[in-house]
Amino acid sequence: MGSSSDHTKEHLFPRIPIPVRDGILAGLAVFVIALSSLLLMDIEALRQQRITIKDSLERTARTAAGLVDGDAHQEMVRSGKVEPATYERLIAPLVKFHHRAPEIAYLYTLIEKDGQLYFVLDTATSAKSLEFSRPMKPSGFLEPYSSFSPNEDAAEVQAVREGLNFVSRKPFTDEYGSFLSALAPIRDSQGKVVASLGIDMSVADYESRLSDLKKTGFLSAVISAFTGMLLGVLVWWHARQALRHEQGKWQATKEKADLEARDRRVIQSLGQIVYRHNFAMPQGGDEIIWEGETEALLGYKSSEMPRKTEDWFSFLHPDDRARETTAFLAAIKGRATSYEGEYRFRHADGRYIWLLDRCLILRDASGSPLLVDGTLLNVTERKVSDERFRTVFEASTDPHMLVARNRVIDCNQATIEMLGLETKADVLRQPLAIHWPDLDETSSWDTTVFRGLHRFESYKKHISGELIPVDVTNTHLTISGEEIMLVVWHDLRKIKHAQRELAFSEKKYRELVEGLDQIVFQTNQNGHWMFLNPAWEETTGYRITNCLGRPIDPFIWPDDRERVLRAWNGGKPDSAPFRIVGSTGIEIWVEAEWRPRYDSSGRQVGISGTLTNITARRKTEQEIIAAKEAAEAADRAKSEFLAVMSHEIRTPMNGVIGFAQLLGETGLTEQQREYVETVKGCGDTLLRLLNDILDFSKMESSRVELEQRPFSIRQCAAEVISLNLPTATAKEIALSAQIDPKVPDQVLGDSTRFRQVLLNLVGNAVKFTERGWVELRVTLAPAAPPSEQPDHIKVEILDSGIGIDKDAQSRLFKPFSQADSSTTRRYGGTGLGLAISARVVELMGGKLTVMSEPGHGSCFSFTLPFRQSAAPDSESSLPPATQESKVELAAHPSLKILVAEDNAINRKVISRMLLSLGYSATLVGDGFECLEACEREEYDLIFMDVQMPGLDGFETTARLRAAGKKTWISALTAAAMPDDRLKCQIAGMNDYLTKPYRKADLEASIARYIVARRTKANA
């Protein structure tokens, strides 16, 4: 009999021989050992995989945190509102970073307040710029943050509050996938933690690799089972395990290389320098590896950067080298895990720039340094900003103090002056409580101010004992790791005085508003009356107490209601007239002026304004408008009447003057020639009278427009002298012109009007001088230097005539007036010439004056501003009717001329004049006949009457141009109104003649046509 244990074995393996049993046990042992080893390897591989991913995630978060402007981020959080421009500037580098690292699912910043985390920035708000195909859910500014792992909430809050690095232990899953989260602190320019940057990294690939590892483990277990039963393949099993181990190493190496490549891409996107300082080199050496924008920041390529610690220190500014060398080596040799320093570094171009050096020190188990990973950031601008702060601090007229450790450590001159002390040392020696007498004696500066009293009113005690009211503003700073408070005092004495004055002013203006005749009102956001002064009752008849709180709509006249309410709700200050309904139902016109009212948040809460009763004024305005319309209608009727009268007078005058001229060219006796000349003289006198009346009418209706063309003053003067010379010679008057050589030859102006004034004044001088002399004198005005533009040119017309007494001089420039009735009878005239000349001179920028004594002649003078012109005027598209041709005309009997004139006498006049010039013409009586004649035959020149029955000259010309006819057309018009020349040009006419015309006018018109034809042929 065997033992109990032997019996148990027999029961378990009743039929298995011992060798086989031993083999099975050995196989099982091998299987169990192999399976245990496999499980341990899988567990270690999973652990290493998690460590690798979390390290990469933490590095990415720290790198991204360095992109955030901590100062601007903190300022936006303090303000509690989002300025779009600031938000875009802060988030732009994060969006760029996120775009280059698409494996990041979300990138955001968080702040902690009262144990709760809140979002500030979120790149998901710029999803369009990221250009990712996956959906993203953005978080709003200061939106509460909650993690998907409640067990990690406290750790995340602690990490944000204390500025710690954090990586979630397990992935969390939502509708968009599974993610791992990491947090890294964001620091301001003083190194103070102001927020944390968070990233969520998709772990889909990570979970896939874990799943593959688990599947591989299961497969290995099966293989191990077969390996245990088949001991013969034990060597093969070991070889397979070795191969799998090598594959795992290769995969880890590949993943490490991928992570390093991704880190390099991230570093390049940051615009800063990242370095790795390796202290684990053989023989105890060290090596520095550089990544990032070294050339852009420091001017050196990566290959040119120092590789050893001692080489790096040689690039530092001499004043910083010893300090930084000592501090860095102390951190390396000690137990520090990080180091931060600021120093000046020599740029490749020789200048020094300020760098902020931040690094993490990785040590082995014994505490020896292995690696130092760090970043270099250009902080030159911040250093310059610090200097500016010092300048502002010292120069400010408001007292500034720096407070630390319950004492004042610095102050500016304004502080010394406000306290009435002599030196800065006097301020620094004083206890802090002296400056805040209203604080509790047991309260310290740290517990009272650092805990939230950032702005308040207080009193500062002057050395004389005076308590000065001040507005205190505290700003928390961290300088070199020390908590410092910048305290600014603003003297409130003037403000307090102004507040007292304001209270008095408010009372005064309330009394003023109550006594105004204007209605002063306020409404709320619902459009209800909130305030009305007593003028409301006086104007409308409504009791104020019955109106307050009621809608404004029923008080506005129905026809104006929609317009007024739309304007009042428009949110802009404005004014407009409208009608309100009086208590008796009457229509009351008011002029409203209003502006919107806003609350402290900027929301419109109603409007304020005034209503002025303009009912009487409105009635007066309507009467004025009616009177104005009546006056304008009368003016139009007068203009139409003058146009009709001009046409009706000029038409028969054309026959009178024309036939008188033709008759004068025939063989006449002296007596007959005298009669003809008398008729011509009377016709010319009548024509001048008509022209004066038309000119005066134009000026009365302000329809005179001056041209600005180059012309010669000397030529105008010569023409005026030439025209008046026959009359002067007949009266034995010496007529001359004296023009200063300094007067420019070419000036810009209206030559026609200038000539008209000279003709009037010189003509008057000749007319009122029996014998003696008349002189036209042109000089530069003495007051204007010759180099000054425009030139001021003085014109004087002097004579030795009858002279004018003082009383008569005052009436000279009035319409229809002369010196006295005897001169009118003796010399004739309408009395409009001087009035027209004075108006023209005023339009040209001058003033016509006279100096005269009876029996000693007269001097009429004026001064006009003229700008010089470098070249004479070019030919206009429509030459003036009085323009003299410079072309010597030969006989052109071959010209085909067509005359369209409805008046039979005028047809005869123009045909005879043309015949005397050597031309024959075809005559038609209206526009229709003109069109038919042009269809039958091509003409070189058409003289076209403007005013014809049936089809006038304008329409006839328009139809000829529409038909493609390019015939030269000269207009014949008896209207001579201001717009006639322009109308002719618009209709397509080439020339313009005013009735009555003379043979010389026809000759000049034909000459202009010949010149134009020759010019076109030579072009």
PDB file of N, CA and C in Angstrom, residues 88 114 156 162 177 260 281 283 300 332 370 451 456 476 507 529 704 771 834 851 861 885 911 952 1005:
ATOM      1  N   GLU A  88      -8.057  86.968 -31.502  1.00  0.00           N
ATOM      2  CA  GLU A  88      -7.426  86.449 -32.727  1.00  0.00           C
ATOM      3  C   GLU A  88      -5.911  86.468 -32.600  1.00  0.00           C
ATOM      4  N   ASP A 114     -12.225  79.454  -7.925  1.00  0.00           N
ATOM      5  CA  ASP A 114     -13.114  78.878  -6.897  1.00  0.00           C
ATOM      6  C   ASP A 114     -13.311  77.377  -7.119  1.00  0.00           C
ATOM      7  N   GLU A 156      -6.812  67.700 -11.925  1.00  0.00           N
ATOM      8  CA  GLU A 156      -6.744  68.725 -12.971  1.00  0.00           C
ATOM      9  C   GLU A 156      -6.860  70.122 -12.362  1.00  0.00           C
ATOM     10  N   GLU A 162      -1.854  75.264  -9.357  1.00  0.00           N
ATOM     11  CA  GLU A 162      -0.471  75.319  -8.908  1.00  0.00           C
ATOM     12  C   GLU A 162       0.541  75.346 -10.048  1.00  0.00           C
ATOM     13  N   GLY A 177     -14.613  60.093 -30.128  1.00  0.00           N
ATOM     14  CA  GLY A 177     -13.509  59.149 -30.046  1.00  0.00           C
ATOM     15  C   GLY A 177     -12.951  59.086 -28.648  1.00  0.00           C
ATOM     16  N   GLU A 260      10.191  61.986 -32.713  1.00  0.00           N
ATOM     17  CA  GLU A 260      11.222  63.016 -32.829  1.00  0.00           C
ATOM     18  C   GLU A 260      11.020  63.871 -34.070  1.00  0.00           C
ATOM     19  N   MET A 281      27.573  61.814 -22.269  1.00  0.00           N
ATOM     20  CA  MET A 281      28.496  61.450 -23.342  1.00  0.00           C
ATOM     21  C   MET A 281      29.646  60.614 -22.774  1.00  0.00           C
ATOM     22  N   GLN A 283      33.319  59.383 -21.710  1.00  0.00           N
ATOM     23  CA  GLN A 283      34.419  60.091 -21.065  1.00  0.00           C
ATOM     24  C   GLN A 283      33.942  61.354 -20.333  1.00  0.00           C
ATOM     25  N   TYR A 300      22.970  82.536 -36.542  1.00  0.00           N
ATOM     26  CA  TYR A 300      23.861  81.413 -36.781  1.00  0.00           C
ATOM     27  C   TYR A 300      23.065  80.219 -37.290  1.00  0.00           C
ATOM     28  N   ILE A 332      22.900  72.543 -12.194  1.00  0.00           N
ATOM     29  CA  ILE A 332      23.257  71.234 -12.723  1.00  0.00           C
ATOM     30  C   ILE A 332      23.848  70.348 -11.629  1.00  0.00           C
ATOM     31  N   LEU A 370      21.550  63.890 -16.675  1.00  0.00           N
ATOM     32  CA  LEU A 370      21.639  63.146 -17.930  1.00  0.00           C
ATOM     33  C   LEU A 370      21.371  64.056 -19.123  1.00  0.00           C
ATOM     34  N   ARG A 451      -5.361  90.478  -1.393  1.00  0.00           N
ATOM     35  CA  ARG A 451      -6.542  89.606  -1.395  1.00  0.00           C
ATOM     36  C   ARG A 451      -7.721  90.200  -2.133  1.00  0.00           C
ATOM     37  N   PHE A 456      -9.611 101.391  -4.951  1.00  0.00           N
ATOM     38  CA  PHE A 456     -10.472 101.947  -3.918  1.00  0.00           C
ATOM     39  C   PHE A 456     -10.061 103.399  -3.679  1.00  0.00           C
ATOM     40  N   HIS A 476      -0.796  93.851  -9.414  1.00  0.00           N
ATOM     41  CA  HIS A 476       0.044  92.788  -8.864  1.00  0.00           C
ATOM     42  C   HIS A 476       1.109  92.409  -9.889  1.00  0.00           C
ATOM     43  N   LYS A 507     -28.729 120.783 -10.102  1.00  0.00           N
ATOM     44  CA  LYS A 507     -29.877 121.503  -9.575  1.00  0.00           C
ATOM     45  C   LYS A 507     -30.215 122.692 -10.465  1.00  0.00           C
ATOM     46  N   TRP A 529     -43.224 107.138 -22.198  1.00  0.00           N
ATOM     47  CA  TRP A 529     -42.711 108.399 -21.638  1.00  0.00           C
ATOM     48  C   TRP A 529     -42.192 108.166 -20.222  1.00  0.00           C
ATOM     49  N   VAL A 704     -25.192 133.531 -65.470  1.00  0.00           N
ATOM     50  CA  VAL A 704     -23.957 133.792 -66.203  1.00  0.00           C
ATOM     51  C   VAL A 704     -22.870 132.865 -65.659  1.00  0.00           C
ATOM     52  N   ARG A 771     -13.438 166.221 -76.711  1.00  0.00           N
ATOM     53  CA  ARG A 771     -12.116 166.291 -77.327  1.00  0.00           C
ATOM     54  C   ARG A 771     -11.088 166.050 -76.223  1.00  0.00           C
ATOM     55  N   LEU A 834     -22.844 150.219 -67.485  1.00  0.00           N
ATOM     56  CA  LEU A 834     -22.001 150.186 -66.299  1.00  0.00           C
ATOM     57  C   LEU A 834     -22.492 149.167 -65.272  1.00  0.00           C
ATOM     58  N   MET A 851     -13.199 157.272 -60.047  1.00  0.00           N
ATOM     59  CA  MET A 851     -12.711 158.528 -59.459  1.00  0.00           C
ATOM     60  C   MET A 851     -12.891 159.615 -60.523  1.00  0.00           C
ATOM     61  N   SER A 861     -11.624 151.954 -62.837  1.00  0.00           N
ATOM     62  CA  SER A 861     -10.559 150.955 -62.644  1.00  0.00           C
ATOM     63  C   SER A 861     -11.112 149.728 -61.919  1.00  0.00           C
ATOM     64  N   SER A 885     -11.661 135.033 -88.323  1.00  0.00           N
ATOM     65  CA  SER A 885     -10.841 134.023 -88.984  1.00  0.00           C
ATOM     66  C   SER A 885      -9.543 134.649 -89.439  1.00  0.00           C
ATOM     67  N   SER A 911     -29.098 134.574 -98.893  1.00  0.00           N
ATOM     68  CA  SER A 911     -28.748 134.146-100.256  1.00  0.00           C
ATOM     69  C   SER A 911     -28.013 135.261-100.989  1.00  0.00           C
ATOM     70  N   ASP A 952     -37.766 121.696 -85.989  1.00  0.00           N
ATOM     71  CA  ASP A 952     -36.804 122.783 -85.767  1.00  0.00           C
ATOM     72  C   ASP A 952     -35.388 122.339 -86.122  1.00  0.00           C
ATOM     73  N   SER A1005     -17.615 132.255 -90.900  1.00  0.00           N
ATOM     74  CA  SER A1005     -18.126 130.899 -90.683  1.00  0.00           C
ATOM     75  C   SER A1005     -17.653 129.965 -91.789  1.00  0.00           C
TER      76      SER A1005
END
